[in-house]
PDB file of C-alpha atoms in Angstrom:
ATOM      1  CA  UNK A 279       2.518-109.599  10.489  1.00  0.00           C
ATOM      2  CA  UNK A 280       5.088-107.142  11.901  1.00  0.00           C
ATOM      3  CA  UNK A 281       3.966-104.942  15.046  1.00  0.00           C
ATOM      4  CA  UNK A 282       3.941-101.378  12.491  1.00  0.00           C
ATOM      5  CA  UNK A 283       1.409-103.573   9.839  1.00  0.00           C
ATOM      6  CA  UNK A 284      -0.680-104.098  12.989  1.00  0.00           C
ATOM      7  CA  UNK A 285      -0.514-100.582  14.343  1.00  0.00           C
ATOM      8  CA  UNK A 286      -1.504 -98.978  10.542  1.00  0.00           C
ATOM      9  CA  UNK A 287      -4.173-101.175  10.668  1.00  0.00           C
ATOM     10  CA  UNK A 288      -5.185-100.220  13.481  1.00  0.00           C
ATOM     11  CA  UNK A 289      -4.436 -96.711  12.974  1.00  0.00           C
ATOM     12  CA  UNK A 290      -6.870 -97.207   9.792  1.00  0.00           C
ATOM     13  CA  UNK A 291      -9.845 -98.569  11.465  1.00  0.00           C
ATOM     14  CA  UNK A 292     -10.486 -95.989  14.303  1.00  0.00           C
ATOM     15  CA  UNK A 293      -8.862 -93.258  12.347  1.00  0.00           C
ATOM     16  CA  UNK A 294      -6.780 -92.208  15.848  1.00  0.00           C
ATOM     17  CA  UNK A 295      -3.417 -91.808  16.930  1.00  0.00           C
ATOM     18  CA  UNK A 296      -3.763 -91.831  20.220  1.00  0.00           C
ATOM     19  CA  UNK A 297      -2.024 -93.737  22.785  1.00  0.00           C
ATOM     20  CA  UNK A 298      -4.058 -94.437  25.959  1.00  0.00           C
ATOM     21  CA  UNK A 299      -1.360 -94.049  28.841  1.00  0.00           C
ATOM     22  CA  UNK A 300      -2.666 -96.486  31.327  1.00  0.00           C
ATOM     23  CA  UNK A 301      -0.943 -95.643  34.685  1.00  0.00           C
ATOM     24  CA  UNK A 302      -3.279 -96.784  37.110  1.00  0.00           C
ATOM     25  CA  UNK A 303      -1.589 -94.658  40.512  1.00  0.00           C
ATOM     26  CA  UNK A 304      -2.994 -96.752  43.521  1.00  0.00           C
ATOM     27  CA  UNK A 305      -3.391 -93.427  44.949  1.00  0.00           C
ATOM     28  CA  UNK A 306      -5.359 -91.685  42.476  1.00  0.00           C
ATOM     29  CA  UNK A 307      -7.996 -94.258  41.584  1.00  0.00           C
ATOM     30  CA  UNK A 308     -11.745 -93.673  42.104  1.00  0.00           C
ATOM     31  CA  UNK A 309     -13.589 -95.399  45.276  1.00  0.00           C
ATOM     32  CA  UNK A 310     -15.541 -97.296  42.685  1.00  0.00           C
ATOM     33  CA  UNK A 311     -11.945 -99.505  42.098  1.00  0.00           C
ATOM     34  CA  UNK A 312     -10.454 -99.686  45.181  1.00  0.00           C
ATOM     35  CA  UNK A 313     -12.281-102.113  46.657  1.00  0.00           C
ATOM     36  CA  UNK A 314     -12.265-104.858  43.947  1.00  0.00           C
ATOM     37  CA  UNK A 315      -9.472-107.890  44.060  1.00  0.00           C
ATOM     38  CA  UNK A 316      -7.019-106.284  41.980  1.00  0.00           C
ATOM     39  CA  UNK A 317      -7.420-102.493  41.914  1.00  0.00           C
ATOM     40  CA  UNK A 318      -5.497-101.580  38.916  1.00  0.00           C
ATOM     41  CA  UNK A 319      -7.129-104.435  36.525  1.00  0.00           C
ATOM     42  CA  UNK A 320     -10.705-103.028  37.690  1.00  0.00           C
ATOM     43  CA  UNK A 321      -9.648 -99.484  36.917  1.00  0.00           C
ATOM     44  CA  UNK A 322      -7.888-100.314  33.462  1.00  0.00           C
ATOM     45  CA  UNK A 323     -10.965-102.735  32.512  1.00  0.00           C
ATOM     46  CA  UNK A 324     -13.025 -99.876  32.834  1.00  0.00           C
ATOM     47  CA  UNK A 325     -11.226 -97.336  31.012  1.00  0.00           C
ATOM     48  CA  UNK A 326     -10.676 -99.559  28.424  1.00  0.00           C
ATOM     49  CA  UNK A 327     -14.542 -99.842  27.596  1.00  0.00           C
ATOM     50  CA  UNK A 328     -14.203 -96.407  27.752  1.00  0.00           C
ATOM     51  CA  UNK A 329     -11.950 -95.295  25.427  1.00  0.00           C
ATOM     52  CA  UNK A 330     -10.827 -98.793  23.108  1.00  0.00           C
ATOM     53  CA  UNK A 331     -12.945 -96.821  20.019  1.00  0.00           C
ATOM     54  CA  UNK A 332     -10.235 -93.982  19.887  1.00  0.00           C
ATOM     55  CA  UNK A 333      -7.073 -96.080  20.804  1.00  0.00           C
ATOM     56  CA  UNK A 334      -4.223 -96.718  18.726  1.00  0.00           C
ATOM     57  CA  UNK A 335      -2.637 -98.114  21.111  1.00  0.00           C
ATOM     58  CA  UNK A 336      -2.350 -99.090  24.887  1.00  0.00           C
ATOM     59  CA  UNK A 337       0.356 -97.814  27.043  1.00  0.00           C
ATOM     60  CA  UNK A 338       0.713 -98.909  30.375  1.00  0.00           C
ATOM     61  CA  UNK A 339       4.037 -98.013  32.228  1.00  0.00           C
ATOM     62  CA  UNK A 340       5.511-100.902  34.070  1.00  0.00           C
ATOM     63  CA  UNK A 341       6.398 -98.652  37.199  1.00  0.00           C
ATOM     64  CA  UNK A 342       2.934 -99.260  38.340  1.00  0.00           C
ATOM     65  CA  UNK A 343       2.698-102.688  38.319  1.00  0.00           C
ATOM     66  CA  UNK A 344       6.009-104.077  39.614  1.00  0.00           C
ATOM     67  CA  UNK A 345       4.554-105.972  42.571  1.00  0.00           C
ATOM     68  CA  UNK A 346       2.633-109.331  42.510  1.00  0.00           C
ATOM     69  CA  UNK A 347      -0.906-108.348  42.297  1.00  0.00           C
ATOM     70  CA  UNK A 348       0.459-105.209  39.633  1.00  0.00           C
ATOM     71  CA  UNK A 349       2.216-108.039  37.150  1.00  0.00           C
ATOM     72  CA  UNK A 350      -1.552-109.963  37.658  1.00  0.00           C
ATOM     73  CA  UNK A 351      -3.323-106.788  36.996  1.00  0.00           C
ATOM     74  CA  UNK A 352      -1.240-105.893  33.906  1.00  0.00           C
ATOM     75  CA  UNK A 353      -1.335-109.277  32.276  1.00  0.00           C
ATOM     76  CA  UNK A 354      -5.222-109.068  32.349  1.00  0.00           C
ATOM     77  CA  UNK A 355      -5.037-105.708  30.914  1.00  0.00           C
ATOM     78  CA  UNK A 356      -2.893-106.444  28.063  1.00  0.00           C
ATOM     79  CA  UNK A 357      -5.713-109.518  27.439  1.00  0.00           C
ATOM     80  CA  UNK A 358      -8.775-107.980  27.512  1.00  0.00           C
ATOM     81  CA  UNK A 359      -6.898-104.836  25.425  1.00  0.00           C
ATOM     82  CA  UNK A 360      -6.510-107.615  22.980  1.00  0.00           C
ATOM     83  CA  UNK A 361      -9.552-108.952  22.686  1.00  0.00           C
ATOM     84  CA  UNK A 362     -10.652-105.431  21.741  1.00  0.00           C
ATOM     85  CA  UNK A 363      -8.332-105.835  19.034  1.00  0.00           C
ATOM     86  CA  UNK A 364      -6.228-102.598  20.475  1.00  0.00           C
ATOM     87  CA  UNK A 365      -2.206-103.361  20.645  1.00  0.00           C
ATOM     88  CA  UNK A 366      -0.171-102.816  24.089  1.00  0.00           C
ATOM     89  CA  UNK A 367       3.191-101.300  24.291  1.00  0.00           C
ATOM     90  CA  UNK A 368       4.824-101.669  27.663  1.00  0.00           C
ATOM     91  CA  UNK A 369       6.873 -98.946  28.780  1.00  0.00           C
ATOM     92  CA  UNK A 370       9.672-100.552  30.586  1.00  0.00           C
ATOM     93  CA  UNK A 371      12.714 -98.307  29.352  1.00  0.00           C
ATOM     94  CA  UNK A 372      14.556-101.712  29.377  1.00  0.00           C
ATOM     95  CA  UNK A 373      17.936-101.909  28.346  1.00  0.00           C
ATOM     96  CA  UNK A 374      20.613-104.376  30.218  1.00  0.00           C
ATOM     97  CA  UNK A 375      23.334-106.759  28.698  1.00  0.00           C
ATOM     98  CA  UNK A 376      23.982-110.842  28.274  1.00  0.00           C
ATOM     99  CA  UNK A 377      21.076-112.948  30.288  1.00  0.00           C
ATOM    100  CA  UNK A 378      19.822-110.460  31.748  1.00  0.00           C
ATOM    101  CA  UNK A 379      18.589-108.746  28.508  1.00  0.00           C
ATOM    102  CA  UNK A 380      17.443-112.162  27.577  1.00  0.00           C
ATOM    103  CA  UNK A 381      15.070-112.196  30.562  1.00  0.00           C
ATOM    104  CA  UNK A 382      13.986-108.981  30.082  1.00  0.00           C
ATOM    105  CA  UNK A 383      12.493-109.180  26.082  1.00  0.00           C
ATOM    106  CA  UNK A 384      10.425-112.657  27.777  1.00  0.00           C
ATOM    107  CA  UNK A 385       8.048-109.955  28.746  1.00  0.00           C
ATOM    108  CA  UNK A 386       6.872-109.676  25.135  1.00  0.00           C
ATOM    109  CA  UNK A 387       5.774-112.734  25.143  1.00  0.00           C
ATOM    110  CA  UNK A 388       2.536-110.796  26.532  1.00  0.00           C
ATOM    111  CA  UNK A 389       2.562-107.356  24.848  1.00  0.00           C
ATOM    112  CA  UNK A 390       2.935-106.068  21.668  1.00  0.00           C
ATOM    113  CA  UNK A 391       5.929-103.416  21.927  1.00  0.00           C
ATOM    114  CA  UNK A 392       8.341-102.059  24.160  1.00  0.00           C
ATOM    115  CA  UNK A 393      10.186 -99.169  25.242  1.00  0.00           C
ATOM    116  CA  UNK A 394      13.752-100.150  25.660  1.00  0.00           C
ATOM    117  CA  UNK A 395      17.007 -97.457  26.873  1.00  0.00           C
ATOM    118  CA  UNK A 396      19.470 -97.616  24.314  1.00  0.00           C
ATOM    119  CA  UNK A 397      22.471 -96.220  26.388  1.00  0.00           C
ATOM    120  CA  UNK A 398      23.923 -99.138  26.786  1.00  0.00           C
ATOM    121  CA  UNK A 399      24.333-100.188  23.027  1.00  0.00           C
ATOM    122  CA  UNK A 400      23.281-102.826  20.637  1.00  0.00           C
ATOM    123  CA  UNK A 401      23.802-105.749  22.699  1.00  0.00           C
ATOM    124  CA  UNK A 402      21.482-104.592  25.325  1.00  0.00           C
ATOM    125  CA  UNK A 403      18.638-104.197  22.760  1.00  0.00           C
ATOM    126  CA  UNK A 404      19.766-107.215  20.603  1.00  0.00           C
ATOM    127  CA  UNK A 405      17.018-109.778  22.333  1.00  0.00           C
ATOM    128  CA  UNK A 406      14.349-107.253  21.755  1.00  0.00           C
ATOM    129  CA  UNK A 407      15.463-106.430  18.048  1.00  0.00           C
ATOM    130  CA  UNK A 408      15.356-109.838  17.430  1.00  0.00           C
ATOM    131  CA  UNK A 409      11.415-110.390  17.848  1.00  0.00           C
ATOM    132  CA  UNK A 410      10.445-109.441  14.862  1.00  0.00           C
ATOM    133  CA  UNK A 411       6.823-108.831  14.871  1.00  0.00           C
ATOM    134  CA  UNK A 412       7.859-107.185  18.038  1.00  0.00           C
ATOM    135  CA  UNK A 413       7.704-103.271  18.291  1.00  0.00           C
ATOM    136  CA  UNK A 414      10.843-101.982  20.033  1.00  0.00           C
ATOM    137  CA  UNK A 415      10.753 -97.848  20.659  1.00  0.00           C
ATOM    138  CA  UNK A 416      14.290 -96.468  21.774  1.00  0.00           C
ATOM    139  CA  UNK A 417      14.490 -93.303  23.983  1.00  0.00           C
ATOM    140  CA  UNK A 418      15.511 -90.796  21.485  1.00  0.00           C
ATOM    141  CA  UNK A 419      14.536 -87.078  22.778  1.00  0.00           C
ATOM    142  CA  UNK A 420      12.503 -87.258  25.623  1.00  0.00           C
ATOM    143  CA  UNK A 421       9.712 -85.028  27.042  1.00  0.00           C
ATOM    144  CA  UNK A 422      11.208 -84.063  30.194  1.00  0.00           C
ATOM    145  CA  UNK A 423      12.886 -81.220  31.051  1.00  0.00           C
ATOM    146  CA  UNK A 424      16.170 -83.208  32.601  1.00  0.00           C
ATOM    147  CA  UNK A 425      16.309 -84.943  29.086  1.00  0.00           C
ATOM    148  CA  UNK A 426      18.607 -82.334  27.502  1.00  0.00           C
ATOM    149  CA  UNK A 427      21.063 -82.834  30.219  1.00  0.00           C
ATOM    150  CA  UNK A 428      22.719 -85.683  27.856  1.00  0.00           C
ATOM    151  CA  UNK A 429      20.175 -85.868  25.676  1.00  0.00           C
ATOM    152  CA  UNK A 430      21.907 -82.575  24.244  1.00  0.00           C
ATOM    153  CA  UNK A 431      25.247 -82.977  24.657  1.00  0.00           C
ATOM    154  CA  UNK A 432      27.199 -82.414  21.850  1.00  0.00           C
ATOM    155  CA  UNK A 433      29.844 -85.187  20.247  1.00  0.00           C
ATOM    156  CA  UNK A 434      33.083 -84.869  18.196  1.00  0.00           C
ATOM    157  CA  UNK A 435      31.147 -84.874  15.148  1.00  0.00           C
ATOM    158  CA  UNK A 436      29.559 -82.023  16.222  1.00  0.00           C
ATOM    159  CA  UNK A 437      25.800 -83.788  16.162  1.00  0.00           C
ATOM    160  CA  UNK A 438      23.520 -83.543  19.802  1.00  0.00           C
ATOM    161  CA  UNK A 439      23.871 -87.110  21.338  1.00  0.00           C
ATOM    162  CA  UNK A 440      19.896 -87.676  21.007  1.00  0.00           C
ATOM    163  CA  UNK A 441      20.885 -87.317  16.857  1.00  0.00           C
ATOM    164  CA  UNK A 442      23.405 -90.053  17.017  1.00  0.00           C
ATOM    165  CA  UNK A 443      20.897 -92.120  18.868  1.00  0.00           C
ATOM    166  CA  UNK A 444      18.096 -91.570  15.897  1.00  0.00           C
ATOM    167  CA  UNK A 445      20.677 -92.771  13.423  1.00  0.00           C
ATOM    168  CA  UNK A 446      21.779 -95.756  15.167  1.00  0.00           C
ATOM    169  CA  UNK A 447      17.733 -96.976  15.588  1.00  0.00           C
ATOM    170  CA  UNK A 448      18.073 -96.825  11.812  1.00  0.00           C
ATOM    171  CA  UNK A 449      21.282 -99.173  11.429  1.00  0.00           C
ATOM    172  CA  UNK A 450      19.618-101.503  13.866  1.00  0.00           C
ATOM    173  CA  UNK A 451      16.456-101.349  12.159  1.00  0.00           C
ATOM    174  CA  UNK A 452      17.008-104.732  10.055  1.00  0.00           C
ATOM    175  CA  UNK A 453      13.751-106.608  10.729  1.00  0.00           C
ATOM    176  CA  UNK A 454      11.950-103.028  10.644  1.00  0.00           C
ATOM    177  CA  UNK A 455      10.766-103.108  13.716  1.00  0.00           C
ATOM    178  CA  UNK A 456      12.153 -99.943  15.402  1.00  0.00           C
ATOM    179  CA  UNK A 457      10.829 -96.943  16.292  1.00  0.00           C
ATOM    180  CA  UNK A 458      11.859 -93.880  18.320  1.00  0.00           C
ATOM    181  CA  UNK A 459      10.508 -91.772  21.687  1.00  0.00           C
ATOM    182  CA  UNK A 460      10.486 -88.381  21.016  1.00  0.00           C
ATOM    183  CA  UNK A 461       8.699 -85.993  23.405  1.00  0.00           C
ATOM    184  CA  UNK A 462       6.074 -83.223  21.998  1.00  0.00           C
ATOM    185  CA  UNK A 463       7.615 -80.627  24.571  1.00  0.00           C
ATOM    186  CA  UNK A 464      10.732 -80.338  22.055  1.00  0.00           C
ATOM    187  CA  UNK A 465       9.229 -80.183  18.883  1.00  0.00           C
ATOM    188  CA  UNK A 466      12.280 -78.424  17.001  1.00  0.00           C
ATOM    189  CA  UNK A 467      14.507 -81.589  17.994  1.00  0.00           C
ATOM    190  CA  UNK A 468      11.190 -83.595  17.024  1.00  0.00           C
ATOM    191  CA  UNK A 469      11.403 -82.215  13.130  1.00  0.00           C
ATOM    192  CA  UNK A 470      15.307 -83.026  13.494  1.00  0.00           C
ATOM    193  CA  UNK A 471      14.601 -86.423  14.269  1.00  0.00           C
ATOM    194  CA  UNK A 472      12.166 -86.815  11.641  1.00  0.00           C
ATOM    195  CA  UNK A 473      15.150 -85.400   8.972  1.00  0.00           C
ATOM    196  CA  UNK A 474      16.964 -87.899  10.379  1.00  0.00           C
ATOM    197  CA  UNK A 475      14.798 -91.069   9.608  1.00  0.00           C
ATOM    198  CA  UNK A 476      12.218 -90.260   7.841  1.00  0.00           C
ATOM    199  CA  UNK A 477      10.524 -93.636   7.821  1.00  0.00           C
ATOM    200  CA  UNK A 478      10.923 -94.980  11.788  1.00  0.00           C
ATOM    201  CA  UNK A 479       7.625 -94.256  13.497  1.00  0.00           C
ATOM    202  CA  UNK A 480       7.705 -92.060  16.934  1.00  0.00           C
ATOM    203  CA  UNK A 481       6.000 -92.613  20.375  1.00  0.00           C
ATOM    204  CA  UNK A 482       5.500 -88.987  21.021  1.00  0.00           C
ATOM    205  CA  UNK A 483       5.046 -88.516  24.552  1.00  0.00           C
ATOM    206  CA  UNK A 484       4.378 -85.038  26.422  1.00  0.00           C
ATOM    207  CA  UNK A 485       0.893 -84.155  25.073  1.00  0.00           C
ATOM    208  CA  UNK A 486      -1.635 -83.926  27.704  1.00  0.00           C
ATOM    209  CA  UNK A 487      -0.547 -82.909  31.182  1.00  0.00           C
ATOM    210  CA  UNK A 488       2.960 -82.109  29.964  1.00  0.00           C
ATOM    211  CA  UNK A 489       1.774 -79.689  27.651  1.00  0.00           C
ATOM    212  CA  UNK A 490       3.475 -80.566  24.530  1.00  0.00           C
ATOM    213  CA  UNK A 491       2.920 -79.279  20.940  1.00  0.00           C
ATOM    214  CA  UNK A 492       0.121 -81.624  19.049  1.00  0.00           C
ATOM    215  CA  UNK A 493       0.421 -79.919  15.522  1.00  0.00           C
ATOM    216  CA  UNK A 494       4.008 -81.215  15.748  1.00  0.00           C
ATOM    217  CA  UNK A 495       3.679 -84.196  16.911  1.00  0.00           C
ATOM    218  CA  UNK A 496       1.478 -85.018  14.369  1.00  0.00           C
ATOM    219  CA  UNK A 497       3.407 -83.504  11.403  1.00  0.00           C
ATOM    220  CA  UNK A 498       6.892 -85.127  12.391  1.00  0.00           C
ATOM    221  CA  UNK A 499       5.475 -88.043  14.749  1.00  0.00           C
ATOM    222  CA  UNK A 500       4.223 -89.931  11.875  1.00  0.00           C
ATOM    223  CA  UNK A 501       6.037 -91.770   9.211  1.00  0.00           C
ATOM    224  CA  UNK A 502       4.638 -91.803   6.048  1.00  0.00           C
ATOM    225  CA  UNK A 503       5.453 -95.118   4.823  1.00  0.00           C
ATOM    226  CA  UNK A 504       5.037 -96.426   1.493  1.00  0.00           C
ATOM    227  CA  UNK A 505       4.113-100.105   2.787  1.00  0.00           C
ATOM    228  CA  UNK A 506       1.625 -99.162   4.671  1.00  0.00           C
ATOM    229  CA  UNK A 507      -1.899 -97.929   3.990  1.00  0.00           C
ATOM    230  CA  UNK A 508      -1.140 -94.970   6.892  1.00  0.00           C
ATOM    231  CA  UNK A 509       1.226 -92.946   8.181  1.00  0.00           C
ATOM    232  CA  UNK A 510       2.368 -94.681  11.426  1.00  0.00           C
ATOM    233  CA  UNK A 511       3.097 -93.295  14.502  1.00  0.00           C
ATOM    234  CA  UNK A 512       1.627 -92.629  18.270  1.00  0.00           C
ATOM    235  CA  UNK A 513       1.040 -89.573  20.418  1.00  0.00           C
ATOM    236  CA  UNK A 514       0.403 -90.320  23.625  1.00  0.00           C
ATOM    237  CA  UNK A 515      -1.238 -88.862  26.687  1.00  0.00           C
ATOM    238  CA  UNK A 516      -2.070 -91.026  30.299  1.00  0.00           C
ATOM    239  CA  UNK A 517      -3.462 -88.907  33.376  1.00  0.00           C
ATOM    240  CA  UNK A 518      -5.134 -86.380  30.951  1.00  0.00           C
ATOM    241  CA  UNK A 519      -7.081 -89.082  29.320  1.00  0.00           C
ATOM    242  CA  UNK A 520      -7.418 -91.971  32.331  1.00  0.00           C
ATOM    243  CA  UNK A 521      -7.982 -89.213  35.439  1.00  0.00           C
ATOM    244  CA  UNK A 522     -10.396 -86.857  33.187  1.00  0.00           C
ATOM    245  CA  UNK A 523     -12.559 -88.455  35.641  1.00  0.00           C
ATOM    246  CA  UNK A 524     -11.042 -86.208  38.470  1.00  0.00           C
ATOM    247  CA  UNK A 525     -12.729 -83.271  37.070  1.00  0.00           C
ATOM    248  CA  UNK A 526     -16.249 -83.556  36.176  1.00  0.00           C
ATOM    249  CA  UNK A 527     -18.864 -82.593  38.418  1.00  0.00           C
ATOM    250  CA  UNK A 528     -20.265 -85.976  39.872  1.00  0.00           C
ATOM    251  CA  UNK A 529     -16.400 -87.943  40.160  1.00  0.00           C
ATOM    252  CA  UNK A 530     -18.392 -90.536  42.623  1.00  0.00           C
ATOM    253  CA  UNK A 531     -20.212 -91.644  39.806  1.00  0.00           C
ATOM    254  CA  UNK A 532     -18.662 -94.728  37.849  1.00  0.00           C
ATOM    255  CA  UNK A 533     -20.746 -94.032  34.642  1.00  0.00           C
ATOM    256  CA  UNK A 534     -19.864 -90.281  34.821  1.00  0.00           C
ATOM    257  CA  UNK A 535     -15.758 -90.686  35.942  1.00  0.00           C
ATOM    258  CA  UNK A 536     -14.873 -92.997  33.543  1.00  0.00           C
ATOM    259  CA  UNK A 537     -17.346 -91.609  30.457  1.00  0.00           C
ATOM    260  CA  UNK A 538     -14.903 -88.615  31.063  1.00  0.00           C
ATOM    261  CA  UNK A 539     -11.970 -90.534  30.044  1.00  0.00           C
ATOM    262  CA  UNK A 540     -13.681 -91.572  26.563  1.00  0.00           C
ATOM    263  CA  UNK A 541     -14.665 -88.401  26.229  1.00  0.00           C
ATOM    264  CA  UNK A 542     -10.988 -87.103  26.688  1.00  0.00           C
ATOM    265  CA  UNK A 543      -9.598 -89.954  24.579  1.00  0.00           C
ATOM    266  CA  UNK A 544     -12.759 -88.367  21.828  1.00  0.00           C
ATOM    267  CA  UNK A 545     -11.366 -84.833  22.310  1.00  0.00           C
ATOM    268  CA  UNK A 546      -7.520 -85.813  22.131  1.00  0.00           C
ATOM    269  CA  UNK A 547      -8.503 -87.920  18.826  1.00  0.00           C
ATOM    270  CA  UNK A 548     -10.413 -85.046  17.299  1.00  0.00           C
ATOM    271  CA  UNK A 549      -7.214 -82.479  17.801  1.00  0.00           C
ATOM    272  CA  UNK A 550      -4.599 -84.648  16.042  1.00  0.00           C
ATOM    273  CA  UNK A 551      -6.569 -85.283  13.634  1.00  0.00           C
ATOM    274  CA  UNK A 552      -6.987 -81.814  12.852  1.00  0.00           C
ATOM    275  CA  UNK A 553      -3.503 -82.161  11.686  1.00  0.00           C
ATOM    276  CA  UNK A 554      -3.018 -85.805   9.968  1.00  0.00           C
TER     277      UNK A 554
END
């Protein structure tokens, strides 16, 4: 079964969009954590139990685990994220050429999807395409506010460079396992996108602490497919869901810091849904 057959399914079961950001900052996690063998795996494990009933999906961002003990911690997390029966996307932004690129898609050989940086063309993504029942989401339009410095810029043809990247997911989307980032915060280039390729489903980053616009990210995010028993698509949001914690009254208190971040991943679920 392909990676978007497992996300619908999943999709269909919880009845959530929502992707779980899990970016476990060393210097942000609770005193309750920090003194276990790996850090990072404790915290994730934790907010896993917490929130795996309105997840779509797991995202953890490889930036914070690119030591030893993080590649230990995130290999545990992507198992017991599994054996809740919720898929893992790793956002890597990988994109590279020849062996390298080769080494690089080994790493889904433990998660279900990746986010790859197309910039360098097709033969940097060509290993990732080719695992099929592999998701592989190409920066598109991105949330932050440096994106539109090329993002934007405008070709010969007249189309915005982050346009000519949407239609190329499309021509390399032969084993229909490609989807696209494209950041809530620009939800006008979001609706392009969607004009664009109607069928490719969208990470939508920008949400939560960013800010970004949920009606649209549900309305263009998703790809109404007619395979599938869903439209397909994820939404994501990290510190507002997995540091909710920060903010309640008694943030000392495991049972209270982390039933914040179900309780976020609850409220985040019930507002997109408002939309589907």
């Amino acid at each position: 079964m392909g990676f978007f057959e497992t996300l619908a399914a999943r999709i269909e079961a919880v009845d959530s969009v929502v992707s779980v950001g899990l970016d476990p900052d060393p210097s942000r996690l609770p005193e309750t954590v920090t003194d276990a063998d790996l850090p990072r795996w404790a915290f994730n494990r934790r907010i896993i139990d917490a929130t795996h009933e309105h997840a779509a999906c797991y995202k953890p961002n490889a930036a914070f685990y690119e030591d030893p003990d993080g590649w230990r911690a995130l290999r545990e997390t992507a198992a017991y994220a599994e054996g809740k029966g919720v898929p893992v996307l790793l956002d890597a932004k990988r994109g590279d050429i020849g062996n390298t690129a080769r080494r690089y898609a080994e790493v889904l050989d433990h998660v279900d999807a990746i986010t790859v940086n197309p910039y360098l063309g097709r033969d940097s993504l060509q290993p990732f395409l080719d695992r099929a029942d592999k998701g592989v989401f190409a920066l598109c339009r991105t949330s932050n506010p440096g994106g539109a410095d090329l993002q934007d810029l405008e070709l010969a043809s007249g189309e915005p460079l982050y346009e000519r990247v949407a239609a190329l997911a499309d021509v390399w989307n032969a084993n229909d396992n490609v989807g696209l980032v494209v950041g809530a915060t620009a939800p006008e280039e979001l609706e392009t996108v969607r004009e664009i390729v109607p069928e490719i489903p969208f990470l939508v980053p920008g949400v939560g602490a960013q800010g970004g616009d949920a009606e649209a990210a549900v309305e263009h995010g998703l790809a109404e497919r007619p395979d599938l028993p869903v439209d397909v698509g994820l939404v994501n949001s990290s510190r507002g869901i997995i540091f909710a914690g920060e903010e309640s009254s008694r943030p000392g208190d495991e049972a209270t810091y982390f039933g914040a971040a179900g309780d976020a991943a609850k409220r985040l679920t019930k507002r997109l849904n408002r939309h589907r």
